[in-house]
CSV table of C-alpha atoms in Angstrom, one decimal:
chain,number,residue,atom,x,y,z
A,231,UNK,CA,126.1,-8.7,158.5
A,232,UNK,CA,124.4,-6.9,155.6
A,233,UNK,CA,121.0,-5.6,154.8
A,234,UNK,CA,119.3,-5.4,151.4
A,235,UNK,CA,115.7,-4.6,150.5
A,236,UNK,CA,115.0,-8.3,150.2
A,237,UNK,CA,116.9,-9.9,153.1
A,238,UNK,CA,119.2,-9.7,156.1
A,239,UNK,CA,122.5,-11.5,156.1
A,240,UNK,CA,123.9,-12.5,159.5
A,241,UNK,CA,127.4,-14.1,159.8
A,242,UNK,CA,127.6,-17.2,161.9
A,243,UNK,CA,129.9,-15.4,164.5
A,244,UNK,CA,127.3,-12.7,165.2
A,245,UNK,CA,126.9,-12.7,169.0
A,246,UNK,CA,123.7,-12.7,170.9
A,247,UNK,CA,124.8,-9.5,172.6
A,248,UNK,CA,125.3,-7.7,169.2
A,249,UNK,CA,121.7,-8.6,168.3
A,250,UNK,CA,120.4,-7.6,171.7
A,251,UNK,CA,122.2,-4.2,171.6
A,252,UNK,CA,120.8,-3.3,168.2
A,253,UNK,CA,124.0,-3.6,166.3
A,254,UNK,CA,122.1,-5.7,163.7
A,255,UNK,CA,119.6,-4.0,161.4
A,256,UNK,CA,116.1,-4.4,162.9
A,257,UNK,CA,113.9,-5.6,160.0
A,258,UNK,CA,111.5,-7.6,162.3
A,259,UNK,CA,110.1,-4.9,164.7
A,260,UNK,CA,112.4,-6.0,167.6
A,261,UNK,CA,111.7,-9.7,167.6
A,262,UNK,CA,115.4,-10.7,167.2
A,263,UNK,CA,116.4,-8.3,169.9
A,264,UNK,CA,113.8,-9.7,172.3
A,265,UNK,CA,114.9,-13.3,171.6
A,266,UNK,CA,118.6,-12.4,172.1
A,267,UNK,CA,117.9,-10.6,175.3
A,268,UNK,CA,116.2,-13.7,176.8
A,269,UNK,CA,119.2,-16.0,176.2
A,270,UNK,CA,121.0,-17.1,179.3
A,271,UNK,CA,123.1,-14.4,181.0
A,272,UNK,CA,124.9,-11.4,179.7
A,273,UNK,CA,128.3,-13.1,180.0
A,274,UNK,CA,127.0,-15.9,177.8
A,275,UNK,CA,125.4,-13.5,175.3
A,276,UNK,CA,128.7,-11.7,175.0
A,277,UNK,CA,130.4,-14.8,173.7
A,278,UNK,CA,127.7,-17.1,172.3
A,279,UNK,CA,126.9,-16.9,168.6
A,280,UNK,CA,123.9,-17.4,166.5
A,281,UNK,CA,125.8,-19.9,164.3
A,282,UNK,CA,126.9,-21.9,167.4
A,283,UNK,CA,123.4,-22.1,168.6
A,284,UNK,CA,122.0,-23.5,165.4
A,285,UNK,CA,124.9,-25.9,164.9
A,286,UNK,CA,124.4,-27.4,168.3
A,287,UNK,CA,120.6,-27.8,167.6
A,288,UNK,CA,119.7,-28.0,171.2
A,289,UNK,CA,115.9,-28.6,171.2
A,290,UNK,CA,115.5,-25.9,173.9
A,291,UNK,CA,117.6,-23.3,172.1
A,292,UNK,CA,116.0,-20.0,171.1
A,293,UNK,CA,117.6,-19.2,167.7
A,294,UNK,CA,116.5,-22.4,165.9
A,295,UNK,CA,112.9,-21.7,166.8
A,296,UNK,CA,113.2,-18.0,165.8
A,297,UNK,CA,114.9,-18.6,162.5
A,298,UNK,CA,112.4,-21.2,161.5
A,299,UNK,CA,109.6,-18.8,162.3
A,300,UNK,CA,111.3,-16.2,160.1
A,301,UNK,CA,111.8,-18.8,157.3
A,302,UNK,CA,115.6,-18.2,157.4
A,303,UNK,CA,118.1,-20.2,155.3
A,304,UNK,CA,121.6,-21.3,156.4
A,305,UNK,CA,124.7,-21.1,154.2
A,306,UNK,CA,127.0,-24.0,154.7
A,307,UNK,CA,130.6,-24.2,153.3
A,308,UNK,CA,132.2,-27.6,152.8
A,309,UNK,CA,134.4,-29.7,150.7
A,310,UNK,CA,131.8,-29.7,147.9
A,311,UNK,CA,131.4,-25.9,147.9
A,312,UNK,CA,128.7,-23.7,149.3
A,313,UNK,CA,125.1,-24.8,149.8
A,314,UNK,CA,122.0,-23.2,151.1
A,315,UNK,CA,119.3,-24.9,153.2
A,316,UNK,CA,116.2,-23.7,155.0
A,317,UNK,CA,116.9,-23.9,158.8
A,318,UNK,CA,113.7,-25.9,159.1
A,319,UNK,CA,115.4,-28.6,156.9
A,320,UNK,CA,118.9,-28.2,158.3
A,321,UNK,CA,117.8,-29.2,161.9
A,322,UNK,CA,116.2,-32.6,161.8
A,323,UNK,CA,116.5,-34.0,165.4
A,324,UNK,CA,117.9,-33.3,168.8
A,325,UNK,CA,121.5,-32.1,168.4
A,326,UNK,CA,121.4,-33.4,164.8
A,327,UNK,CA,121.8,-31.3,161.6
A,328,UNK,CA,122.8,-31.9,158.0
A,329,UNK,CA,126.4,-30.9,158.8
A,330,UNK,CA,129.0,-33.5,157.8
A,331,UNK,CA,132.8,-33.7,158.2
A,332,UNK,CA,134.4,-30.6,156.8
A,333,UNK,CA,131.2,-28.5,156.9
A,334,UNK,CA,131.0,-25.1,158.6
A,335,UNK,CA,128.1,-22.7,158.9
A,336,UNK,CA,128.9,-19.4,157.2
A,337,UNK,CA,125.7,-17.5,158.1
A,338,UNK,CA,122.0,-17.0,157.6
A,339,UNK,CA,119.8,-15.3,155.0
A,340,UNK,CA,116.6,-14.1,156.5
A,341,UNK,CA,113.9,-12.8,154.1
A,342,UNK,CA,112.7,-9.3,154.7
A,343,UNK,CA,109.0,-8.9,155.5
A,344,UNK,CA,106.9,-7.5,152.7
A,345,UNK,CA,104.4,-5.8,155.1
A,346,UNK,CA,104.5,-4.4,158.6
A,347,UNK,CA,105.8,-7.2,160.8
A,348,UNK,CA,103.9,-8.3,163.9
A,349,UNK,CA,105.1,-10.9,166.4
A,350,UNK,CA,104.6,-12.5,169.8
A,351,UNK,CA,107.3,-14.3,171.8
A,352,UNK,CA,106.6,-16.4,174.9
A,353,UNK,CA,109.1,-18.5,176.9
A,354,UNK,CA,108.8,-20.7,180.0
A,355,UNK,CA,112.0,-21.4,182.0
A,356,UNK,CA,112.5,-22.8,185.5
A,357,UNK,CA,114.7,-19.7,186.4
A,358,UNK,CA,116.2,-16.7,184.7
A,359,UNK,CA,119.0,-17.8,182.4
A,360,UNK,CA,118.0,-21.5,182.2
A,361,UNK,CA,117.2,-23.4,179.0
A,362,UNK,CA,113.5,-23.1,178.2
A,363,UNK,CA,110.8,-25.7,178.8
A,364,UNK,CA,108.6,-24.1,176.2
A,365,UNK,CA,109.2,-21.5,173.5
A,366,UNK,CA,106.4,-20.1,171.2
A,367,UNK,CA,106.8,-17.5,168.4
A,368,UNK,CA,103.9,-16.2,166.4
A,369,UNK,CA,104.5,-13.8,163.4
A,370,UNK,CA,102.4,-12.1,160.9
A,371,UNK,CA,103.2,-9.8,157.9
A,372,UNK,CA,100.5,-7.2,158.0
A,373,UNK,CA,96.9,-7.8,158.9
A,374,UNK,CA,96.2,-10.3,156.0
A,375,UNK,CA,99.7,-11.6,155.2
A,376,UNK,CA,101.5,-14.9,155.9
A,377,UNK,CA,101.2,-16.2,159.5
A,378,UNK,CA,103.7,-18.5,161.3
A,379,UNK,CA,103.5,-20.2,164.7
A,380,UNK,CA,106.4,-22.2,165.9
A,381,UNK,CA,106.7,-24.2,169.1
A,382,UNK,CA,110.2,-25.0,170.5
A,383,UNK,CA,111.5,-27.0,173.5
A,384,UNK,CA,108.6,-29.4,173.0
A,385,UNK,CA,110.3,-32.2,171.1
A,386,UNK,CA,113.5,-33.1,169.2
A,387,UNK,CA,113.2,-29.9,167.0
A,388,UNK,CA,111.1,-26.8,166.7
A,389,UNK,CA,107.7,-27.6,165.3
A,390,UNK,CA,105.7,-25.3,163.0
A,391,UNK,CA,102.1,-25.3,164.3
A,392,UNK,CA,100.4,-25.2,160.9
A,393,UNK,CA,96.9,-25.9,162.2
A,394,UNK,CA,97.1,-23.0,164.6
A,395,UNK,CA,98.5,-20.7,161.9
A,396,UNK,CA,95.6,-21.7,159.6
A,397,UNK,CA,93.1,-21.0,162.3
A,398,UNK,CA,94.7,-17.5,162.9
A,399,UNK,CA,93.9,-16.6,159.3
A,400,UNK,CA,90.2,-16.9,160.2
A,401,UNK,CA,89.1,-13.5,161.2
A,402,UNK,CA,87.8,-13.4,164.7
A,403,UNK,CA,89.1,-16.8,165.8
A,404,UNK,CA,88.6,-17.0,169.6
A,405,UNK,CA,91.0,-18.3,172.1
A,406,UNK,CA,89.0,-21.4,172.6
A,407,UNK,CA,88.9,-22.1,168.9
A,408,UNK,CA,92.7,-21.7,168.8
A,409,UNK,CA,93.1,-24.0,171.8
A,410,UNK,CA,91.0,-26.7,170.2
A,411,UNK,CA,92.8,-26.3,166.8
A,412,UNK,CA,96.3,-27.0,168.0
A,413,UNK,CA,95.5,-29.2,170.9
A,414,UNK,CA,97.0,-32.3,169.2
A,415,UNK,CA,100.3,-30.5,168.4
A,416,UNK,CA,102.0,-31.0,171.8
A,417,UNK,CA,100.7,-34.6,171.9
A,418,UNK,CA,102.5,-35.3,168.6
A,419,UNK,CA,105.7,-33.6,169.8
A,420,UNK,CA,106.0,-36.0,172.8
A,421,UNK,CA,105.8,-39.7,172.9
A,422,UNK,CA,103.7,-39.7,176.1
A,423,UNK,CA,103.1,-36.0,177.0
A,424,UNK,CA,102.3,-35.2,180.6
A,425,UNK,CA,99.2,-33.1,181.3
A,426,UNK,CA,101.3,-30.2,182.6
A,427,UNK,CA,103.4,-30.2,179.4
A,428,UNK,CA,100.3,-30.0,177.2
A,429,UNK,CA,98.9,-27.2,179.3
A,430,UNK,CA,102.2,-25.3,179.4
A,431,UNK,CA,102.7,-25.4,175.7
A,432,UNK,CA,99.1,-24.5,175.0
A,433,UNK,CA,99.2,-21.5,177.3
A,434,UNK,CA,102.6,-20.4,175.8
A,435,UNK,CA,101.3,-20.5,172.3
A,436,UNK,CA,98.2,-18.5,173.2
A,437,UNK,CA,100.4,-15.9,175.0
A,438,UNK,CA,102.5,-15.5,171.8
A,439,UNK,CA,99.4,-15.2,169.6
A,440,UNK,CA,97.8,-12.7,172.0
A,441,UNK,CA,100.9,-10.5,172.0
A,442,UNK,CA,101.1,-10.7,168.2
A,443,UNK,CA,97.5,-9.7,167.8
A,444,UNK,CA,98.0,-6.8,170.1
A,445,UNK,CA,100.6,-5.1,167.9
C-alpha cells in the first residue's frame, strides 16, 4: 500500500483486518475501516482480502459497493500487460468481471478527496457475519462537493443512485423528497421486487444519507 497527495494504492492482498485495524492510511474519514469491520467474522477478516472480494464480485459483498462509491480503479495484470479499469466497469454482473484467462488483480487506486470527506454507511443482514440483504453508502466531498450514493446487494451489481445524489445536491432536500426521487431505483434493480425489498432499500439509503449529513 502507498499514499500520495492524489491517491491511495492498495495491493490486492490487503486483508480486511489490516484495513479494520488502521494499518492502511485513512484518507476517507474512517469509511473503509467501518466497512471492513462489518465484514463477516474476525477469523474471515484475518484472511480475506480486498482483491479476492472484488474478483468474486458477489452482489452482496461490501468492497465492490464501497470502491464504486469512492470511484476507485482496479489494476489488472495479464498476458497483454497491465490495464486499469474503474471498478464500476470491471464488475458487470453477478460473479462476473472483465477478468479473462491469465489475468490477475494487482490492486486498487483510490482517488484522494479534495475536500473534507463525509460519509454514511448502512447495512442490513439477517444476522451478524452474514452476507448483506442491502448495503447503502453515501459520500460527499465538503458541503458543496461531489456526492455519491451507491446501493449494493439489490441486484446483480452495485448500483449508483444518480437521481438520489442529484437530489442531495439541492439544499434542504427533505427525507420525503429523497424518498420520492429514488423510489424507482430498487424497482429497476429487481425484475419483480417485493414490497419489503423496496422498503428495506429505501430505508437503508435514507439511513446512509442521514449519517452523511450529520458529519
